[in-house]
CSV table of C-alpha atoms and ligand atoms in Angstrom, one decimal:
chain,number,residue,atom,x,y,z
A,5,MET,CA,59.1,67.4,199.5
A,6,VAL,CA,57.5,65.1,202.8
A,7,ILE,CA,57.8,62.0,200.1
A,8,PRO,CA,55.1,59.0,200.8
A,9,PHE,CA,56.2,56.2,203.4
A,10,PRO,CA,54.6,53.4,204.8
A,11,HIS,CA,57.4,52.7,207.6
A,12,ARG,CA,58.7,54.0,210.5
A,13,HIS,CA,62.1,51.7,210.2
A,14,LEU,CA,64.2,49.1,208.5
A,15,LEU,CA,64.2,45.5,209.4
A,16,ASP,CA,65.3,43.9,206.2
A,17,ILE,CA,63.9,43.9,201.9
A,18,SER,CA,60.6,41.1,203.2
A,19,ARG,CA,59.2,43.7,203.8
A,20,LEU,CA,59.6,46.4,201.8
A,21,SER,CA,57.2,46.9,198.4
A,22,PRO,CA,58.6,47.4,194.7
A,23,GLN,CA,57.1,51.1,195.2
A,24,ASP,CA,59.1,51.2,198.8
A,25,ILE,CA,62.0,49.7,197.2
A,26,THR,CA,62.0,52.0,193.6
A,27,THR,CA,60.8,55.4,195.8
A,28,VAL,CA,64.8,54.3,198.0
A,29,LEU,CA,66.6,54.3,194.7
A,30,ASP,CA,64.9,57.2,192.7
A,31,LEU,CA,65.6,59.3,195.9
A,32,ALA,CA,68.3,57.8,196.7
A,33,ASN,CA,69.6,58.4,192.8
A,34,GLN,CA,68.6,62.2,193.8
A,35,TYR,CA,71.4,62.0,196.5
A,36,ALA,CA,74.3,60.6,194.6
A,37,GLU,CA,74.5,63.2,192.3
A,38,SER,CA,74.3,66.4,194.8
A,39,ASN,CA,77.7,64.0,196.5
A,40,ARG,CA,78.8,64.7,193.2
A,41,GLN,CA,78.8,68.2,193.3
A,42,PRO,CA,82.2,70.2,195.1
A,43,ARG,CA,79.2,71.2,198.7
A,44,LYS,CA,77.9,68.6,199.7
A,45,LYS,CA,76.2,69.1,202.9
A,46,LEU,CA,72.6,70.0,203.7
A,47,ASP,CA,70.6,70.9,206.6
A,48,LYS,CA,67.4,68.7,206.1
A,49,LEU,CA,68.1,66.4,209.0
A,50,ALA,CA,69.2,69.3,211.4
A,51,GLY,CA,68.2,68.6,214.8
A,52,LYS,CA,68.7,64.8,214.5
A,53,PHE,CA,70.3,62.7,216.6
A,54,VAL,CA,71.2,59.2,214.9
A,55,VAL,CA,73.8,56.1,217.4
A,56,ASN,CA,75.9,53.5,215.4
A,57,LEU,CA,75.9,50.3,217.2
A,58,PHE,CA,77.8,47.6,215.5
A,59,PHE,CA,79.0,44.3,216.6
A,60,GLU,CA,80.5,43.3,213.7
A,61,PRO,CA,83.3,44.7,212.0
A,62,SER,CA,82.8,47.7,208.5
A,63,THR,CA,83.9,49.7,207.0
A,64,ARG,CA,81.3,50.2,204.9
A,65,THR,CA,77.9,50.3,206.2
A,66,ARG,CA,79.1,51.9,209.2
A,67,LEU,CA,81.5,55.1,208.3
A,68,SER,CA,78.7,55.8,205.1
A,69,PHE,CA,75.9,56.0,207.7
A,70,GLU,CA,77.8,58.1,209.7
A,71,ILE,CA,79.0,60.1,206.3
A,72,ALA,CA,75.3,59.8,205.4
A,73,ALA,CA,73.3,61.7,208.1
A,74,LYS,CA,76.0,64.0,208.7
A,75,ARG,CA,76.1,65.1,205.2
A,76,MET,CA,72.1,65.4,205.8
A,77,GLY,CA,73.2,67.7,209.2
A,78,ALA,CA,72.0,64.7,211.5
A,79,ASP,CA,74.3,64.4,215.0
A,80,VAL,CA,76.3,60.2,214.6
A,81,ILE,CA,77.1,59.1,217.8
A,82,ASN,CA,79.6,55.7,217.3
A,83,VAL,CA,78.8,53.4,220.7
A,84,ALA,CA,82.1,52.0,220.8
A,85,ILE,CA,81.6,48.4,221.4
A,86,GLU,CA,84.3,47.2,224.4
A,87,HIS,CA,83.9,50.4,226.0
A,88,SER,CA,80.0,50.3,227.2
A,89,SER,CA,78.3,48.2,230.2
A,90,VAL,CA,77.7,44.8,228.3
A,91,GLN,CA,81.1,44.5,229.3
A,92,LYS,CA,79.6,44.8,232.8
A,93,GLY,CA,76.8,42.3,232.6
A,94,GLU,CA,73.8,44.5,230.5
A,95,THR,CA,71.7,42.9,228.8
A,96,LEU,CA,71.4,44.1,225.4
A,97,LEU,CA,67.9,45.1,225.7
A,98,ASP,CA,68.7,47.3,228.5
A,99,MET,CA,72.0,49.0,227.1
A,100,VAL,CA,69.0,49.9,223.6
A,101,GLN,CA,66.3,51.5,225.9
A,102,SER,CA,69.4,53.1,227.6
A,103,ILE,CA,70.2,55.0,224.4
A,104,ASN,CA,66.6,55.4,223.3
A,105,ALA,CA,65.8,57.1,226.7
A,106,MET,CA,68.8,59.6,225.6
A,107,LYS,CA,65.7,60.1,222.4
A,108,ILE,CA,67.5,59.7,219.3
A,109,ASP,CA,65.8,59.3,216.0
A,110,ALA,CA,67.8,57.3,214.4
A,111,LEU,CA,69.8,53.0,216.0
A,112,VAL,CA,70.8,51.9,213.1
A,113,ILE,CA,72.4,48.2,214.4
A,114,ARG,CA,74.3,45.7,212.9
A,115,HIS,CA,74.9,42.5,215.3
A,116,LYS,CA,76.3,37.8,215.1
A,117,GLU,CA,72.5,37.2,215.7
A,118,ASN,CA,69.7,36.5,213.3
A,119,GLY,CA,67.0,38.7,214.0
A,120,VAL,CA,68.2,41.4,216.6
A,121,PRO,CA,67.5,44.5,214.6
A,122,GLN,CA,63.6,42.6,214.2
A,123,PHE,CA,63.1,42.0,218.0
A,124,LEU,CA,65.2,45.2,219.0
A,125,ALA,CA,61.9,47.5,216.8
A,126,PRO,CA,60.1,47.7,218.9
A,127,HIS,CA,61.2,48.5,222.6
A,128,ILE,CA,62.6,52.0,220.3
A,129,THR,CA,61.2,54.8,219.6
A,130,GLY,CA,62.6,56.2,216.6
A,131,SER,CA,63.7,54.2,214.0
A,132,VAL,CA,65.5,51.1,213.8
A,133,ILE,CA,67.8,50.5,210.9
A,134,ASN,CA,69.6,46.6,209.8
A,135,ALA,CA,73.0,47.4,209.3
A,136,GLY,CA,73.6,43.4,208.8
A,137,ASP,CA,71.6,40.7,211.4
A,138,GLY,CA,73.4,37.5,210.8
A,139,SER,CA,73.3,35.6,208.0
A,140,HIS,CA,69.4,36.5,207.9
A,141,GLU,CA,69.1,40.1,205.9
A,142,HIS,CA,71.5,43.5,205.1
A,143,PRO,CA,69.0,45.4,203.6
A,144,THR,CA,70.5,48.5,203.0
A,145,GLN,CA,73.6,46.5,200.8
A,146,ALA,CA,70.6,45.5,199.1
A,147,LEU,CA,69.7,48.2,198.0
A,148,LEU,CA,72.9,50.1,197.3
A,149,ASP,CA,73.7,47.0,194.3
A,150,ALA,CA,69.9,47.7,192.9
A,151,LEU,CA,71.4,51.2,192.5
A,152,THR,CA,74.6,49.9,191.0
A,153,LEU,CA,72.7,47.7,189.2
A,154,ARG,CA,69.5,50.3,188.3
A,155,ARG,CA,72.4,52.9,186.6
A,156,ARG,CA,74.7,50.8,185.2
A,157,LYS,CA,71.9,49.1,182.6
A,158,GLY,CA,69.1,51.4,182.8
A,159,LYS,CA,67.1,49.2,184.8
A,160,LEU,CA,65.8,45.7,186.9
A,161,ALA,CA,63.2,44.4,185.6
A,162,GLY,CA,64.5,41.7,182.3
A,163,LEU,CA,68.6,41.6,184.5
A,164,VAL,CA,70.1,37.9,184.9
A,165,VAL,CA,71.8,37.9,187.3
A,166,ALA,CA,73.9,35.8,189.3
A,167,ILE,CA,75.4,35.4,192.7
A,168,CYS,CA,78.1,33.2,194.2
A,169,GLY,CA,80.4,32.3,196.7
A,170,ASP,CA,79.2,31.8,200.8
A,171,ILE,CA,75.4,32.2,199.3
A,172,GLN,CA,74.2,29.6,202.3
A,173,HIS,CA,76.4,32.1,205.2
A,174,SER,CA,75.0,35.6,202.9
A,175,ARG,CA,72.8,38.3,204.0
A,176,VAL,CA,74.1,40.1,200.9
A,177,ALA,CA,72.6,37.8,199.5
A,178,ARG,CA,69.6,36.7,201.3
A,179,SER,CA,69.1,40.7,201.2
A,180,ASN,CA,69.3,41.0,197.4
A,181,ILE,CA,67.9,37.5,196.2
A,182,GLN,CA,64.4,38.8,197.4
A,183,LEU,CA,64.3,42.3,197.2
A,184,LEU,CA,66.1,41.1,193.0
A,185,GLN,CA,63.1,39.1,192.2
A,186,LYS,CA,60.2,41.6,193.9
A,187,MET,CA,61.7,44.6,191.1
A,188,GLY,CA,61.7,41.9,188.2
A,189,ALA,CA,65.4,40.3,187.9
A,190,LYS,CA,66.1,36.9,187.4
A,191,VAL,CA,68.1,35.0,190.0
A,192,ARG,CA,70.7,32.1,190.0
A,193,VAL,CA,73.0,31.1,192.8
A,194,VAL,CA,75.8,29.9,192.5
A,195,ALA,CA,78.2,27.3,194.5
A,196,PRO,CA,79.7,24.4,196.2
A,197,ALA,CA,77.2,22.6,198.0
A,198,MET,CA,78.8,23.2,201.0
A,199,PHE,CA,78.0,27.5,199.9
A,200,MET,CA,74.4,25.5,198.4
A,201,PRO,CA,71.4,27.6,200.6
A,202,GLU,CA,69.8,24.7,203.0
A,203,ASP,CA,66.8,26.4,201.6
A,204,ALA,CA,67.5,26.8,197.7
A,205,ALA,CA,63.9,25.9,197.3
A,206,LYS,CA,61.8,28.4,199.2
A,207,LEU,CA,64.3,31.6,198.2
A,208,GLN,CA,63.1,30.4,193.8
A,209,VAL,CA,66.2,30.2,193.2
A,210,ASP,CA,67.7,28.9,189.9
A,211,THR,CA,71.2,26.6,191.4
A,212,PHE,CA,74.1,25.8,189.3
A,213,ASP,CA,77.3,24.4,190.7
A,214,SER,CA,79.5,25.8,187.9
A,215,MET,CA,79.9,29.3,187.3
A,216,GLU,CA,80.0,28.2,183.8
A,217,ALA,CA,76.2,27.0,182.7
A,218,GLY,CA,75.7,29.9,186.1
A,219,PHE,CA,77.1,33.1,184.3
A,220,LYS,CA,75.2,31.9,180.6
A,221,ASP,CA,74.0,35.3,180.0
A,222,ALA,CA,74.3,36.7,182.9
A,223,ASP,CA,74.4,41.1,182.9
A,224,ALA,CA,76.1,40.7,186.1
A,225,ILE,CA,77.8,38.9,188.9
A,226,MET,CA,78.0,39.3,192.9
A,227,MET,CA,80.4,37.5,194.2
A,228,LEU,CA,80.9,36.8,197.7
A,229,ARG,CA,83.4,37.0,200.2
A,230,ILE,CA,84.1,32.9,202.7
A,231,GLN,CA,82.3,34.3,205.5
A,232,HIS,CA,84.7,31.9,207.8
A,233,GLU,CA,83.7,33.7,210.8
A,234,ARG,CA,79.9,31.6,210.6
A,235,LEU,CA,81.5,28.2,210.1
A,236,SER,CA,82.2,26.0,212.6
A,237,GLU,CA,86.3,24.2,212.3
A,238,GLY,CA,86.9,21.8,210.0
A,239,GLU,CA,83.4,23.3,208.3
A,240,PHE,CA,85.3,24.2,204.8
A,241,ALA,CA,87.2,21.4,203.6
A,242,MET,CA,89.0,22.2,200.5
A,243,SER,CA,91.8,24.7,200.4
A,244,LEU,CA,90.9,28.6,199.1
A,245,LYS,CA,93.5,27.4,196.5
A,246,ASP,CA,90.9,24.6,195.2
A,247,TYR,CA,88.7,27.6,195.7
A,248,HIS,CA,89.9,30.4,194.2
A,249,GLN,CA,90.1,27.8,190.9
A,250,ARG,CA,86.9,26.7,191.1
A,251,TYR,CA,84.4,29.2,192.6
A,252,GLY,CA,87.2,32.4,192.1
A,253,LEU,CA,87.1,35.1,188.9
A,254,ASN,CA,88.4,35.9,186.3
A,255,HIS,CA,88.9,37.5,183.3
A,256,ASP,CA,88.5,33.7,181.8
A,257,LYS,CA,86.0,33.8,183.5
A,258,LEU,CA,83.6,36.3,182.0
A,259,LYS,CA,83.8,35.0,178.8
A,260,TYR,CA,80.8,32.8,179.9
A,261,ALA,CA,78.5,35.5,181.0
A,262,LYS,CA,77.6,39.0,178.0
A,263,PRO,CA,79.6,40.9,176.6
A,264,ASP,CA,78.6,44.1,179.1
A,265,VAL,CA,78.7,42.2,182.2
A,266,ILE,CA,79.6,44.0,185.6
A,267,VAL,CA,80.9,42.4,188.7
A,268,MET,CA,79.9,43.2,191.9
A,269,HIS,CA,81.6,42.5,195.0
A,270,PRO,CA,79.6,43.9,198.6
A,271,GLY,CA,83.2,43.7,200.2
A,272,PRO,CA,85.7,43.5,202.2
A,273,ILE,CA,87.3,42.2,199.7
A,274,ASN,CA,89.0,38.8,199.0
A,275,ARG,CA,92.2,39.3,197.0
A,276,GLU,CA,92.9,36.5,195.1
A,277,VAL,CA,90.8,34.1,196.3
A,278,GLU,CA,87.1,34.5,195.4
A,279,ILE,CA,88.2,36.9,192.8
A,280,THR,CA,91.3,38.6,191.4
A,281,ALA,CA,93.8,41.1,192.1
A,282,ALA,CA,93.5,42.5,188.8
A,283,LEU,CA,89.7,41.8,188.1
A,284,ALA,CA,88.3,43.5,191.3
A,285,ASP,CA,90.4,46.5,190.2
A,286,ASP,CA,89.7,46.6,186.9
A,287,LYS,CA,87.4,49.7,185.6
A,288,LYS,CA,85.8,48.0,182.8
A,289,TYR,CA,83.5,45.1,184.6
A,290,SER,CA,84.4,45.7,188.0
A,291,VAL,CA,81.8,48.9,189.7
A,292,ILE,CA,83.1,48.0,193.4
A,293,LEU,CA,84.0,51.1,194.1
A,294,GLU,CA,81.3,52.7,192.6
A,295,GLN,CA,79.0,50.8,195.1
A,296,ILE,CA,80.2,51.6,198.2
A,297,GLU,CA,79.8,55.2,196.9
A,298,MET,CA,75.5,54.3,195.9
A,299,GLY,CA,75.5,53.3,199.9
A,300,CYS,CA,76.2,57.4,200.4
A,301,ALA,CA,73.4,58.1,198.5
A,302,VAL,CA,71.2,54.6,199.6
A,303,LYS,CA,71.1,55.9,203.2
A,304,MET,CA,71.1,59.4,202.5
A,305,ALA,CA,66.9,58.7,201.0
A,306,VAL,CA,67.1,55.8,203.8
A,307,LEU,CA,67.8,58.4,206.7
A,308,ASP,CA,65.0,61.4,205.0
A,309,LEU,CA,61.7,59.0,204.5
A,310,LEU,CA,62.7,56.7,207.5
A,311,LEU,CA,62.9,60.5,209.8
A,312,LEU,CA,61.2,62.9,207.8
A,313,GLY,CA,58.5,60.6,205.4
A,314,ASN,CA,54.9,60.2,206.0
A,315,LYS,CA,54.0,56.5,207.9
B,24,CP,N1,79.4,45.5,202.8
B,24,CP,C1,79.3,45.7,204.1
B,24,CP,O1,78.5,45.6,205.1
B,24,CP,O2,80.9,46.2,204.7
B,24,CP,P1,81.5,46.5,206.0
B,24,CP,O3,81.0,44.9,206.4
B,24,CP,O4,83.1,47.3,205.7
B,24,CP,O5,79.9,47.1,206.4
């Protein structure tokens, strides 16, 4: 069966309608179940070629795209940036046009600059999938977070989700805020002034500088790491110990939220900075590993819809 999906690329959450998001989540939910079967391999994407082009480090996103594509029967090539001709002065556009000339079906790209996947998309015959662009968007992260939330809470509409930490530099926060609001959830951000997004009013989120106020009646708390790679020297003017005391999550601070609150984190986690090791590993609250599991299912659904769906 071909499922209608009116997109060739997945560039950001802002272009997806609530129906598009529901379509991805429903299909991903099916793949989540098939991934729990002893035999996981499918052949739906046999003959398709997916290229992973990661200009920033990644464990979860790159591996889960590779596993998702291979599980569906596609061939996957991981470009080793350090051995590519960008080291000889080739521009990114020339590199990507060269890859496109080899008749690939999908390009999964992560880049430190905002807007790179959107810039490249018109130059690609197949699909471009944004695996994170600067501090702008990380759409598959928001989709896998939504799938985890929906499976745990049975819905998205009406949930109160508190996102806490370095919001200003976080593409995960930006994609999650948009997706959750489109699906009818209430989003709060909790952060010190230096990590509060400059465009908080435009994002239409309630802002809090205290965890106690921000977590009141929260169904889910999403913790974010400090994005040191996007901070200029001296910008983080606080000791990690002080930061942990004020903005680190531990079991004690969960009392501010609903008793059945779940704790989320996109990873990589920095133990004893934004979250205690004890809480990150506590399966009663923490769904961090479940988020990673849902990541594979979401990428299978995205590849299915983009490469096989009706445009
Ligand atoms: N959440 C996430 O994007 O993790 P990676 O940087 O390991 O891909």
